[in-house]
Amino acid sequence: MLAAMSASPTPGRESGDRCPGALRLHAADDGALARVRLPGGLLTSHQAEVLAGLAEELGDGRLDLTSRGNVQLRGLPDGCGAALGGRLRAAGLLPSDRHERIRNVVASPLCGLDGPAGPRDARADVADVDVDVAVDVQAWARALDALLCADRAEQQTEAEAETSDLSGLSGRFLFGLDDGRGDIAALAPDVTLIAERDGRHALLCFGTTGPALRLAVGDAPRAAVLAARAFLAAVRAGGVKAWRVRELTPEQRPSPERLAERLAAAGIACSLVPHVSLVPRVTLPHGPAPQLGLVEGRDGRWALSLAAPLGRLTAGQWRLLARAAGRDGDGELRVTPWRGIVVPGLTARAAAAHRAAFADAGLVVSSGSPWHGAGACAGRPGCAKSLADVRADAAACLTGTLPGGAGALPVYWSGCERRCGHPGGRWVDVLATDEGYRLAVRDDAARPAPTRTVPARPVPARELADAVAAARTTT
Ligand code: SF4
């Protein structure tokens, strides 16, 4: 394990929380791994260039996207922690050493970018999302991140700090900021904020089921911080070692009524919504992930929604994206929790040209691609626990005869039972075993989560393509 620098944790929980960060590196078989948090998936083109440089100079030249819209560097050498931390700090990618691992914030990546007027039937390649959104959840993400990083300074007294220091949150605790379309709520965050259609109110909820609190959109980031503090207080009161809200029993979970009192004490007006449909237009938990392709905005500008094959990019691919954003876009990239990237602020002509260039560079630019919705853990040789080179086996399937595309279930290859980074909702689990791959269709949203093994026997890697294709189209 390389040097670990981190904030003082909540007593009793830290020993089990090995979630990596930019300062707490994870020792993998292919070198150390650093996870750089990107709240809301947001980064500037300059920051993206810095990450590409770090991947090439310190790492193995590649960048992995995570299921929370963060970026990982792999293959880092012993003793690189100081250089890595210094470069990230200078680029604004490490605003708080103390809070770096708790900056887990996901936000609807197409917020403000889609929803053109007029028919779109003839444009099969245009991402099919049409949401009337008035709330800027990326602004929420920036405000929430600033509050998380400033948390220590906000404490009024030492006694209060001891019971509500947010650096005591697990690296797995997730804030979800949903613009109303349900994509983020479907990821089952621990604290969910979802914008209401009137553009003036938001719902705040532990997890994604009611009751919820309705409050003004301007108060939403501060209310999310107070909700996280209420979770910490509930964990302490219950004497349990929970990292996520869903690990608490109903009796242990923080009460919305008590949270309402905390909000009122902080000057935030709210009302209790006992029975709430948190996702107005889709049924929990299957809010759709963004489609890939061109995304037309209301203002005549376009965005490009694309994905990295199995969530991994070369530094060269990453630079291509950074330069497109810097030269022709808003100077910003949005990394999505589905291991994708959105480049906003393009003209129609630039969007089409960059789409072709990204496809030529090996990126996934259409939802019709079999690579869309496909992922894999690190596997061999990066992870000692892996029973197979799952990424190579997945690539062989996806470049072969395997059909995929829009409507196909997400699929994820795992080298062992831990299934690191697997998707949520309904998905195809391709698990390496000593006897071959075991396939199953899982539904993590249902309680209890049903699992259907298809087919019943393990499948050798060379016969995997047809079995995976059949599982992905299972109804
Ligand atoms: S799922 Fe298993 S094999 Fe894959 S990265 Fe995690 S621990 Fe390693």
PDB file of C-alpha atoms in Angstrom, residues 3-7 21-25 35-38 44 46-47 50-51 54 58 73 80-100 103 149:
ATOM      1  CA  ALA A   3       1.227   6.387   1.424  1.00  0.00           C
ATOM      2  CA  ALA A   4      -2.197   7.022   2.890  1.00  0.00           C
ATOM      3  CA  MET A   5      -3.017  10.565   3.941  1.00  0.00           C
ATOM      4  CA  SER A   6      -6.523  11.240   5.071  1.00  0.00           C
ATOM      5  CA  ALA A   7      -8.744  13.016   7.494  1.00  0.00           C
ATOM      6  CA  GLY A  21      -9.005   8.325  -3.127  1.00  0.00           C
ATOM      7  CA  ALA A  22      -6.486  10.743  -4.557  1.00  0.00           C
ATOM      8  CA  LEU A  23      -4.461  10.606  -1.328  1.00  0.00           C
ATOM      9  CA  ARG A  24      -5.372   7.156  -0.057  1.00  0.00           C
ATOM     10  CA  LEU A  25      -4.084   4.984  -2.890  1.00  0.00           C
ATOM     11  CA  ARG A  35      -9.501   7.739  -7.553  1.00  0.00           C
ATOM     12  CA  VAL A  36     -10.065  11.416  -8.289  1.00  0.00           C
ATOM     13  CA  ARG A  37     -13.504  12.635  -7.277  1.00  0.00           C
ATOM     14  CA  LEU A  38     -15.358  14.837  -9.757  1.00  0.00           C
ATOM     15  CA  THR A  44     -12.719  21.753 -17.184  1.00  0.00           C
ATOM     16  CA  HIS A  46      -7.636  22.121 -18.570  1.00  0.00           C
ATOM     17  CA  GLN A  47      -8.269  19.732 -15.680  1.00  0.00           C
ATOM     18  CA  VAL A  50      -3.825  17.579 -16.399  1.00  0.00           C
ATOM     19  CA  LEU A  51      -5.314  14.130 -15.761  1.00  0.00           C
ATOM     20  CA  LEU A  54      -0.684  12.381 -14.943  1.00  0.00           C
ATOM     21  CA  LEU A  58       2.873   8.583 -13.459  1.00  0.00           C
ATOM     22  CA  LEU A  73      -5.468   6.376 -12.538  1.00  0.00           C
ATOM     23  CA  CYS A  80       4.251   9.170  -6.217  1.00  0.00           C
ATOM     24  CA  GLY A  81       1.683  10.424  -3.667  1.00  0.00           C
ATOM     25  CA  ALA A  82       3.219  13.840  -3.086  1.00  0.00           C
ATOM     26  CA  ALA A  83       3.693  14.583  -6.772  1.00  0.00           C
ATOM     27  CA  LEU A  84       0.211  13.363  -7.606  1.00  0.00           C
ATOM     28  CA  GLY A  85      -1.431  15.346  -4.806  1.00  0.00           C
ATOM     29  CA  GLY A  86       0.483  18.490  -5.699  1.00  0.00           C
ATOM     30  CA  ARG A  87      -0.506  18.359  -9.369  1.00  0.00           C
ATOM     31  CA  LEU A  88      -4.157  17.669  -8.532  1.00  0.00           C
ATOM     32  CA  ARG A  89      -4.230  20.513  -6.001  1.00  0.00           C
ATOM     33  CA  ALA A  90      -2.722  22.953  -8.475  1.00  0.00           C
ATOM     34  CA  ALA A  91      -5.384  22.020 -11.039  1.00  0.00           C
ATOM     35  CA  GLY A  92      -8.241  22.491  -8.565  1.00  0.00           C
ATOM     36  CA  LEU A  93      -8.974  18.761  -8.472  1.00  0.00           C
ATOM     37  CA  LEU A  94      -8.159  18.394  -4.778  1.00  0.00           C
ATOM     38  CA  PRO A  95      -9.792  21.320  -2.980  1.00  0.00           C
ATOM     39  CA  SER A  96      -9.790  19.637   0.434  1.00  0.00           C
ATOM     40  CA  ASP A  97      -7.429  16.903   1.618  1.00  0.00           C
ATOM     41  CA  ARG A  98      -9.713  16.224   4.556  1.00  0.00           C
ATOM     42  CA  HIS A  99     -12.854  15.710   2.516  1.00  0.00           C
ATOM     43  CA  GLU A 100     -11.537  14.328  -0.744  1.00  0.00           C
ATOM     44  CA  ARG A 103     -17.055  14.281  -2.506  1.00  0.00           C
ATOM     45  CA  CYS A 149     -15.045  21.027   1.460  1.00  0.00           C
TER      46      CYS A 149
END
